[in-house]
Short mmCIF file of C-alpha atoms in Angstrom, two decimals:
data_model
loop_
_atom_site.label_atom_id
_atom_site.label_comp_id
_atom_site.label_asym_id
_atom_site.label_seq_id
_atom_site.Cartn_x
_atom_site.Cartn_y
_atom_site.Cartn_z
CA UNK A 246 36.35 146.71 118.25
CA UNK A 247 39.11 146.09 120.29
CA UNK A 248 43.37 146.75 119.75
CA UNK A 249 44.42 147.44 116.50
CA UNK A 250 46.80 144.92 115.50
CA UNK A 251 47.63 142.19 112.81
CA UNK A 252 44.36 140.75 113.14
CA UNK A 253 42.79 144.03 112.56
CA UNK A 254 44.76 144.89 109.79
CA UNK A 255 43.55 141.32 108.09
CA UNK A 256 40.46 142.16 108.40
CA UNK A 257 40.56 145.42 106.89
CA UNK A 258 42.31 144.51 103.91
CA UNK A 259 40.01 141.66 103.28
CA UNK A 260 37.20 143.52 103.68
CA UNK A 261 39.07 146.35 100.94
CA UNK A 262 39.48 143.79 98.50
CA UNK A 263 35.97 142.24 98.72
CA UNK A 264 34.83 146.21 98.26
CA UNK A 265 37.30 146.76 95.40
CA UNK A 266 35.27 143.67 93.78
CA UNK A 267 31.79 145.15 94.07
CA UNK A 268 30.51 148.02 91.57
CA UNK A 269 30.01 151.08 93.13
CA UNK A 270 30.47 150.28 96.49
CA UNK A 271 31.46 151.96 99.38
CA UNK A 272 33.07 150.28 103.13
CA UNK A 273 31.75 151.17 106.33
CA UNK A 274 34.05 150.64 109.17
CA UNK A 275 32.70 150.99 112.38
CA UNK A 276 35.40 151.75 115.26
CA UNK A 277 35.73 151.47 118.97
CA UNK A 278 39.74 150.95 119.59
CA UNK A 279 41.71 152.18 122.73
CA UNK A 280 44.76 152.03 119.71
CA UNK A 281 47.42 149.76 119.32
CA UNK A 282 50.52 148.72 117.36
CA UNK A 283 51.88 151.08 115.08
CA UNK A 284 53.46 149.34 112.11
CA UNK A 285 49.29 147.62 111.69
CA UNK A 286 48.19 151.62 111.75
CA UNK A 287 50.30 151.97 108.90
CA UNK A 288 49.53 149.37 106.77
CA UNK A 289 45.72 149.99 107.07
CA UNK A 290 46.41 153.77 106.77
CA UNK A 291 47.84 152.64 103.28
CA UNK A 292 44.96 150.17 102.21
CA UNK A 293 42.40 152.90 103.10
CA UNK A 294 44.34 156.21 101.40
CA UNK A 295 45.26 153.52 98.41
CA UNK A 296 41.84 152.29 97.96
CA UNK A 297 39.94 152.93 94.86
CA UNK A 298 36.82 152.67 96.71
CA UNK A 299 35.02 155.27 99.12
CA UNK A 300 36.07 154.34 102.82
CA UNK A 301 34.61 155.75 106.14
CA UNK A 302 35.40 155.26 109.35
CA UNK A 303 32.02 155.61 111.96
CA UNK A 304 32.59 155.90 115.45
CA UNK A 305 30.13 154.32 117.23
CA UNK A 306 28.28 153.13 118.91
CA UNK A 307 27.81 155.89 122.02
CA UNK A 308 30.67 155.40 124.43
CA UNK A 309 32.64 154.18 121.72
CA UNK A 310 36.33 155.99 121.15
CA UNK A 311 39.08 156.18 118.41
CA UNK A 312 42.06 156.87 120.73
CA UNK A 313 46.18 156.67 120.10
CA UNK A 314 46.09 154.81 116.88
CA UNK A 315 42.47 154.93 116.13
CA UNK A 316 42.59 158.76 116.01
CA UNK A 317 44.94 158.36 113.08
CA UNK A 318 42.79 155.31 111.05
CA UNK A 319 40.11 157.76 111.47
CA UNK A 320 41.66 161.07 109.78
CA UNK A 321 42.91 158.87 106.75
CA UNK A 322 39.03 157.96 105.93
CA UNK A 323 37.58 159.28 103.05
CA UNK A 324 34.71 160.10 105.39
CA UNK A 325 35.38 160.49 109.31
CA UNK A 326 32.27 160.69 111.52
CA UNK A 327 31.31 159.65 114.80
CA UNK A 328 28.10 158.84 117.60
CA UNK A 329 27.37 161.55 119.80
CA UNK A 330 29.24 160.73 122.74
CA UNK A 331 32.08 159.56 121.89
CA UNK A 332 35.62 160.75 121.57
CA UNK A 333 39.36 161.16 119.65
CA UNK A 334 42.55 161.64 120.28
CA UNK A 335 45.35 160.87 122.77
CA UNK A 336 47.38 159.63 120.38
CA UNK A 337 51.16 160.18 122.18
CA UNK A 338 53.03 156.87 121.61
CA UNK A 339 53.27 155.15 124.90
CA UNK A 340 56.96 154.56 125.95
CA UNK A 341 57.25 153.61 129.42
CA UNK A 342 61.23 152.90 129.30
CA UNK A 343 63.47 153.39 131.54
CA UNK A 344 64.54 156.85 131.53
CA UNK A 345 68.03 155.91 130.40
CA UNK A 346 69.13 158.57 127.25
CA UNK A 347 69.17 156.31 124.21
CA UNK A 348 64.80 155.56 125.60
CA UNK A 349 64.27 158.85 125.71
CA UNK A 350 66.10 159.66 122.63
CA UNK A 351 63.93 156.62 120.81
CA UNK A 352 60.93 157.60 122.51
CA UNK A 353 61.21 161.42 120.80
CA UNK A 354 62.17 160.05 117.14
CA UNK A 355 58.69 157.96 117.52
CA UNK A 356 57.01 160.94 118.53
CA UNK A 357 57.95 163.16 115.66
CA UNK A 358 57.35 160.32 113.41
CA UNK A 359 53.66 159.72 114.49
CA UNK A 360 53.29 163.67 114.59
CA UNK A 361 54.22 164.02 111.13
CA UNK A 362 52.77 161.09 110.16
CA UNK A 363 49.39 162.40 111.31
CA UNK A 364 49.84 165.51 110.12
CA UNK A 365 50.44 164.55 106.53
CA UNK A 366 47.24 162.02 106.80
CA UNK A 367 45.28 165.18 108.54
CA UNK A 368 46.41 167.27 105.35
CA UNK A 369 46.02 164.93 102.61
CA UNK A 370 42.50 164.41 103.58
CA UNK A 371 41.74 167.92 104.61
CA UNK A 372 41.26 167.89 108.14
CA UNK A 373 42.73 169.76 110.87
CA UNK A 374 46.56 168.90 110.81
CA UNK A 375 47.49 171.22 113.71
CA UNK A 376 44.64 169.41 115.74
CA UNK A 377 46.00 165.99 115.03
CA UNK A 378 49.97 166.59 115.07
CA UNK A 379 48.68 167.98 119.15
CA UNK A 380 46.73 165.22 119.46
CA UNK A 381 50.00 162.87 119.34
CA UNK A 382 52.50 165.64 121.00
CA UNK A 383 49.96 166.45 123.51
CA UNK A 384 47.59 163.68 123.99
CA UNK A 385 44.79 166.03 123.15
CA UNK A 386 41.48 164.21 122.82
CA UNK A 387 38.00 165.77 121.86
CA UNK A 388 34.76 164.81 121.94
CA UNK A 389 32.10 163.91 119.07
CA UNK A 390 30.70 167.64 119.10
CA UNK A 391 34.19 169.33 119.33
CA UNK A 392 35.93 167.16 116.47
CA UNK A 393 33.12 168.53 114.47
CA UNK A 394 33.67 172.38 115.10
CA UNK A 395 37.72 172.08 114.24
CA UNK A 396 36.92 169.84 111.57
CA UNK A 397 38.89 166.69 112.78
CA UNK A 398 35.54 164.56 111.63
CA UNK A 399 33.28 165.38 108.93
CA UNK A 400 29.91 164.53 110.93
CA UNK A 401 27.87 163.27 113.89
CA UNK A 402 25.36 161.11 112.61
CA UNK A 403 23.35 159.20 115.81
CA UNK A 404 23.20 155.70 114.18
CA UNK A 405 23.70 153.76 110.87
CA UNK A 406 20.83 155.21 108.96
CA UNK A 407 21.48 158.49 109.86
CA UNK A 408 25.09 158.00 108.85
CA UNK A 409 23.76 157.10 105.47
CA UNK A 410 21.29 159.59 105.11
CA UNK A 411 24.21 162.70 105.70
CA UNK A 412 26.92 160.81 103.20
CA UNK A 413 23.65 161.27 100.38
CA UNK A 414 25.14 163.49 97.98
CA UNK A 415 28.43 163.79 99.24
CA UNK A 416 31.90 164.22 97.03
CA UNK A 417 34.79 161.57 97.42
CA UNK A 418 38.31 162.39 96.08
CA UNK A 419 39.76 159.26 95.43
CA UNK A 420 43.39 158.81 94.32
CA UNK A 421 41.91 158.47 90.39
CA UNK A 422 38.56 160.25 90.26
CA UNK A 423 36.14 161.72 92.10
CA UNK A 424 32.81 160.30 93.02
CA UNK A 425 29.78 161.26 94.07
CA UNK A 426 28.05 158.94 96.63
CA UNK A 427 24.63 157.81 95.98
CA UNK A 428 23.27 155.49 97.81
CA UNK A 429 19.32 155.49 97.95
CA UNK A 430 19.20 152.07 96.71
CA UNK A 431 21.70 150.82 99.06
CA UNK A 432 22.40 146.99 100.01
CA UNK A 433 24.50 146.81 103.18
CA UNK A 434 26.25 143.48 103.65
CA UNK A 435 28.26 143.01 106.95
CA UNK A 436 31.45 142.00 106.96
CA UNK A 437 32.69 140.11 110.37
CA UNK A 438 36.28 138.17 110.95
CA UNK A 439 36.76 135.22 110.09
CA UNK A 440 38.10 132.21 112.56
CA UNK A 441 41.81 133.09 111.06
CA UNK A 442 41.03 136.88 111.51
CA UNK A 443 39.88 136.19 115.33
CA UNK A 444 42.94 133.61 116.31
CA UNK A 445 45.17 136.47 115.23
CA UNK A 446 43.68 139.08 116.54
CA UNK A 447 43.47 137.54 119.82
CA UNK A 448 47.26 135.81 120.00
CA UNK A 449 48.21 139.36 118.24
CA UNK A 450 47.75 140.87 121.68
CA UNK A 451 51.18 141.22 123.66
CA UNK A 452 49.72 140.14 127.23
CA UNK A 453 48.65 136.99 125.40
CA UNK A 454 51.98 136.38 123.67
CA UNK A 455 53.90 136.63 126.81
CA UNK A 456 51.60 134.68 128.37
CA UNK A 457 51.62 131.70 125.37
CA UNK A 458 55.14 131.81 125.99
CA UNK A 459 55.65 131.51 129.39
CA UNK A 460 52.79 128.33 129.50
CA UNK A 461 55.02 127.44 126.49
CA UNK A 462 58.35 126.98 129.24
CA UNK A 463 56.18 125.28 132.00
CA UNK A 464 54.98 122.69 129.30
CA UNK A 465 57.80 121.66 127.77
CA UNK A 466 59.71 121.75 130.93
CA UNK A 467 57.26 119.47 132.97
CA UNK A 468 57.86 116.73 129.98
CA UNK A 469 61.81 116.75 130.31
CA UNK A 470 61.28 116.29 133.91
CA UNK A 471 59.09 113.84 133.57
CA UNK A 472 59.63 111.97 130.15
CA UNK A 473 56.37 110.32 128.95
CA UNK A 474 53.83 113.27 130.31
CA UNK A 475 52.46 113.40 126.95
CA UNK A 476 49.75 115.92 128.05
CA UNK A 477 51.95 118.51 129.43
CA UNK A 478 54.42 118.61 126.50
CA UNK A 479 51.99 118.52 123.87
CA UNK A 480 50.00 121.64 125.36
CA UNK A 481 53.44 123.40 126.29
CA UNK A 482 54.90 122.72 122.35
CA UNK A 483 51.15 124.35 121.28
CA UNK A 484 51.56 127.08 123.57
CA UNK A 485 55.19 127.96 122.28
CA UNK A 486 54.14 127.78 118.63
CA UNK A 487 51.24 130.18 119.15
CA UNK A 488 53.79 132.07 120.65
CA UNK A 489 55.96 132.23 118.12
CA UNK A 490 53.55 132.88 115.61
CA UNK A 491 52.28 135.36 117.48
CA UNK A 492 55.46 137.32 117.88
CA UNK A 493 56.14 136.97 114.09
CA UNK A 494 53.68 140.16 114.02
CA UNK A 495 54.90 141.75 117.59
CA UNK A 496 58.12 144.05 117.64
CA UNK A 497 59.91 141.57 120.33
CA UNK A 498 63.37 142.18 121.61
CA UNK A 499 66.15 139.44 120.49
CA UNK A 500 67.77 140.14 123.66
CA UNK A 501 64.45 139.49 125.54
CA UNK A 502 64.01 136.39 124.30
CA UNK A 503 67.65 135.37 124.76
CA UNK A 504 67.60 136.12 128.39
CA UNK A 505 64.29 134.00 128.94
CA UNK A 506 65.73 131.13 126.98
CA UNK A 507 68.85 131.55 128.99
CA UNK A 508 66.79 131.73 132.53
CA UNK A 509 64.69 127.78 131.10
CA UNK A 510 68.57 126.54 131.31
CA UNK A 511 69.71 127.91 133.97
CA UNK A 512 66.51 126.83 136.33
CA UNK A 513 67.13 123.38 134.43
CA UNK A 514 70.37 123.13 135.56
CA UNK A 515 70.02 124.09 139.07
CA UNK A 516 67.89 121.15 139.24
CA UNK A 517 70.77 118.57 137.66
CA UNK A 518 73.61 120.54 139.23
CA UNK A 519 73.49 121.65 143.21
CA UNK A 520 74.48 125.10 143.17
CA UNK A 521 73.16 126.08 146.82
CA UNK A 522 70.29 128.33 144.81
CA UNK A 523 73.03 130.45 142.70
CA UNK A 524 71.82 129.33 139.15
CA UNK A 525 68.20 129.52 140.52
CA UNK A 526 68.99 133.15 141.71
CA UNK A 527 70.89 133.75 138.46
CA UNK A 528 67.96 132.11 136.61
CA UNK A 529 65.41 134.24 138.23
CA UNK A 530 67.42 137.47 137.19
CA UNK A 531 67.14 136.05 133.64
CA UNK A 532 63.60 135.80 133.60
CA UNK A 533 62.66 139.05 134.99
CA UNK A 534 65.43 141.34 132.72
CA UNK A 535 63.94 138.91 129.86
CA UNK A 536 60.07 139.85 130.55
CA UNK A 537 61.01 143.46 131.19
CA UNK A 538 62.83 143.66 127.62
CA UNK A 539 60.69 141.27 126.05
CA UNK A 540 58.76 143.86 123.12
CA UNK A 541 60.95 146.66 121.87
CA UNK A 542 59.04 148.90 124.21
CA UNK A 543 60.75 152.63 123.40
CA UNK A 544 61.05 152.13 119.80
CA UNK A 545 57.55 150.94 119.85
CA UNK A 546 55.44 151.64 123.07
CA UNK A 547 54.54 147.90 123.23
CA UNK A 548 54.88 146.34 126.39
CA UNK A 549 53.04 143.80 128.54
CA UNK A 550 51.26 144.94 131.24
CA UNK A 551 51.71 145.51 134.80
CA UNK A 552 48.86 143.31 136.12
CA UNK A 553 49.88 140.31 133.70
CA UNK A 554 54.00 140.82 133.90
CA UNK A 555 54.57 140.54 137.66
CA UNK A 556 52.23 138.11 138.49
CA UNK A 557 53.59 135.62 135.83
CA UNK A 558 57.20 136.59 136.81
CA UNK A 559 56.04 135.46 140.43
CA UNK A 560 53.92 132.63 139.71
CA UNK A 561 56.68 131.27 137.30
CA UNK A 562 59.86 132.21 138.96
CA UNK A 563 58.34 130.71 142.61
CA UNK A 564 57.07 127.22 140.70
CA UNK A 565 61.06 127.35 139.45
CA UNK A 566 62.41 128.12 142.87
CA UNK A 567 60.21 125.57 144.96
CA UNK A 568 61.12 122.75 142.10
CA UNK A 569 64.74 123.71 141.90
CA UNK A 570 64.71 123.12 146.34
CA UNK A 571 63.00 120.50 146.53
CA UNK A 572 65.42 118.99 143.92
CA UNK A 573 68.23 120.49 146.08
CA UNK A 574 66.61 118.72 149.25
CA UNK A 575 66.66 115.59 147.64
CA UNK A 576 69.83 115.43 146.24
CA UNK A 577 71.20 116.37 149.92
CA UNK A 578 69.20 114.32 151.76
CA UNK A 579 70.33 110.74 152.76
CA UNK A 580 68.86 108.06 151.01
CA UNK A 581 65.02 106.76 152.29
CA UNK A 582 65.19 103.35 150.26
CA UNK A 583 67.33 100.49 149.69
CA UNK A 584 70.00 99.19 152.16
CA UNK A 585 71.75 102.59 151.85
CA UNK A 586 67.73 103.81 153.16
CA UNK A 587 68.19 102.18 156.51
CA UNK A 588 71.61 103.78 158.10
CA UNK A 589 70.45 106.41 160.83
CA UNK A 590 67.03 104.31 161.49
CA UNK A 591 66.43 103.57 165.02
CA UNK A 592 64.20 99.77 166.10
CA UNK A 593 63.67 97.81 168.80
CA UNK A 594 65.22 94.60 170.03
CA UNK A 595 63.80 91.97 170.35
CA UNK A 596 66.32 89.33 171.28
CA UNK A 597 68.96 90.26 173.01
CA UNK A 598 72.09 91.70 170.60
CA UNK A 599 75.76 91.26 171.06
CA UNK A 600 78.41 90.99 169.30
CA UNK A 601 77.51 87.13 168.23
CA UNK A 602 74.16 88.50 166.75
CA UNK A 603 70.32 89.21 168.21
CA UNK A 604 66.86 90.05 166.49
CA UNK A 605 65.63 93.92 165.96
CA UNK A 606 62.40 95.21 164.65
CA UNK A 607 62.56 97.53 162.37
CA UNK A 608 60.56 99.33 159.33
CA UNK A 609 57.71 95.93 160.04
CA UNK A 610 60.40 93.49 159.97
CA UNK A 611 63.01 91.48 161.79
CA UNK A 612 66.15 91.80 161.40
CA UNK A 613 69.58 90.17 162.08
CA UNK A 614 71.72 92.65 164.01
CA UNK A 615 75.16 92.58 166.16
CA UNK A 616 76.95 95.32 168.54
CA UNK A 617 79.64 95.99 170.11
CA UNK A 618 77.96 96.17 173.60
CA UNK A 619 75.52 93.39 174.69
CA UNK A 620 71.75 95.05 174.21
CA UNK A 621 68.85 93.63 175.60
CA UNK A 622 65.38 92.76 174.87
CA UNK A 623 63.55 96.84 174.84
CA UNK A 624 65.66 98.33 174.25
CA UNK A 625 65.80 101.41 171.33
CA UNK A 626 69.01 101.05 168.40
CA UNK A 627 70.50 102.87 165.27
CA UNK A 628 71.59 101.36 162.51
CA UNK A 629 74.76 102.14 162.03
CA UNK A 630 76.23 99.91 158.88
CA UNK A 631 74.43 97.21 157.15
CA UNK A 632 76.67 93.85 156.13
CA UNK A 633 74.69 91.87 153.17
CA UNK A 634 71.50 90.84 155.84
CA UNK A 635 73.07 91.73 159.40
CA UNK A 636 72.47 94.96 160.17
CA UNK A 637 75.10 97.25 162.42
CA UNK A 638 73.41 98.58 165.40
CA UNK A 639 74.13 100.48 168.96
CA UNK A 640 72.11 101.53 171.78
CA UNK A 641 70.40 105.00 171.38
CA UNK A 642 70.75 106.77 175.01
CA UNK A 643 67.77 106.71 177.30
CA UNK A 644 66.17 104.01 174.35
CA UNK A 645 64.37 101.34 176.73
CA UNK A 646 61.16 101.10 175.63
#
């Protein structure tokens, strides 16, 4: 259940290999995919038509579907059936680029590749191969009934019993021999994922790589700004390795990640250097060209979604703008502590000031101060200098207080 992807294809070929070691047995694998990545299609396409074993693919339960790449895992079975109400098809690779002629040229080579790739499966397994080569060209889909009549599946069986009772008898041409299913005396063992088989699965998915990756920047970046924030770096350094080992198995784009590496240094040194918002700006390009070109989306049809991409771009790219002017504020700001804190402070006297010296309250204290012009007792002054102790003051206009 769910996207086909690395995960998936773990699980499969585990669950192969356990078959392999059993006499005389046969894998069920029960499907409900909206697709996923191609190059985890293939390699489970390849454990199933390789398999020494009988393998079927069930549809199910009602509701279920075996769309995009799920339509082809399905012809490759040995057995293809599905639950009433259900469907297949709509394979076309999704390739949503940007209309420029080398994406559309990319985005037809993967097209005649999956059609002829689900053609030959279609063939080799006698099913309908015009039906599925249209079913990636076209995006036809069909339902449970349908498949039957143009002999895409081989039955509609309403649960697992009934799936079993139909296969009774049944042939298998295997790549070796040819077997005759019998299974009256049949032991079904599930077969679930495993803890590894789950992680991967779920990091697998390309919303949650991007996402791993971008938590990944905020960590790491939070700990350089403030050295010793041992929580923040350590869950930002887990994020980016689950990342990373996430898009070991994801088709990402070298540029991609260049361009989001370059947009953590450039919104790092907007923050050291004051640019006026330039780097921030030129930062902010980075990230969203980066996240844009982050899978190799024509050659592959991966991409990260709409509803995750642009509200991480503006979540990320606003905490990044907001730190990088408040850092800009600061830096351009006069100083608020130290002696260099109290120039441009206004107090009060409170013994008269002249150029010999007087008393002024200011910040809580009292302080030593001298002007040019006598001041007295009142009256409102800004500090103008400060001279070890003494500060530097003169009369603010319309200050008597």
């Amino acid at each position: 259940e769910g996207s086909i992807n690395p995960g998936t294809t773990e699980l499969i070929r585990r669950a192969v290999r356990k078959t392999h070691a059993s006499t005389d047995a046969c894998l069920i694998i029960q499907l409900d995919t909206p697709g996923g990545l191609v190059a985890s299609l293939r390699d489970i396409v390849q454990e199933i038509m390789a398999s020494s074993s009988p393998i079927v693919v069930y549809v199910a339960p009602s509701g279920a579907q075996a769309a995009s790449a799920g339509a082809l895992l399905t012809l490759a079975a040995d057995i293809a059936a599905m639950a009433p109400g259900t469907n297949i098809g709509a394979a076309h690779p999704v390739s949503p680029g940007s209309g420029r002629d080398e994406d559309e040229t990319m985005a037809e080579k993967t097209e005649n590749d999956l059609a002829a790739m689900a053609r030959s499966i279609a063939s080799e397994q006698g099913r309908n191969a015009t039906w599925a080569e249209r079913a990636v060209r076209e995006s036809i889909s069909s339902s449970a009934i349908e498949a039957e009549e143009l002999g895409v599946i081989d039955m509609i069986a309403r649960d697992l019993d009934d799936l079993l009772r139909q296969m009774e008898g049944r042939t298998v041409r295997l790549p070796e021999r040819e077997v005759v299913l019998d299974i009256r005396a049949r032991n079904i063992v599930p077969i679930r994922e495993n803890l590894r088989e789950r992680i991967l699965r779920t990091i697998a998915d390309p919303d949650i790589a991007y996402l791993l990756m971008m938590l990944g920047m905020l960590g790491l970046y939070f700990e350089f700004a403030n050295p010793g924030a041992i929580f923040s770096g350590a869950i930002g350094a887990l994020c980016l390795l689950l990342g990373l080992f996430s898009l070991q198995t994801l088709p990402v784009s070298a540029a991609g990640i260049l361009l989001l590496i370059l947009a953590a240094v450039l919104f790092i040194m907007e923050i050291l250097i004051v640019s006026y918002g330039i780097l921030g700006a030129a930062g902010l390009v980075a990230l969203v060209m980066g996240s844009l070109m982050f899978f190799d989306t024509p050659a592959t049809g991966i991409s990260v979604t709409a509803g995750i991409l642009w509200p991480t771009i503006l979540v990320v790219g606003s905490f990044f703008a907001l730190i990088a002017y408040l850092a800009t504020r600061a830096t351009l700001s006069r100083p608020r502590s130290g002696r260099g804190g109290l120039i441009g402070e206004t107090g009060t006297v409170r013994k008269t000031v002249s150029p010999e010296g007087g008393l002024v309250f200011l910040h809580g204290e009292l302080w030593h101060a001298a002007s040019d012009d006598k001041i007295p007792v009142g009256s409102e002054v800004e500090v103008t200098d400060i001279k070890g102790l003494k500060l530097r003051v003169t009369k603010v206009e319309g200050g008597k207080k």
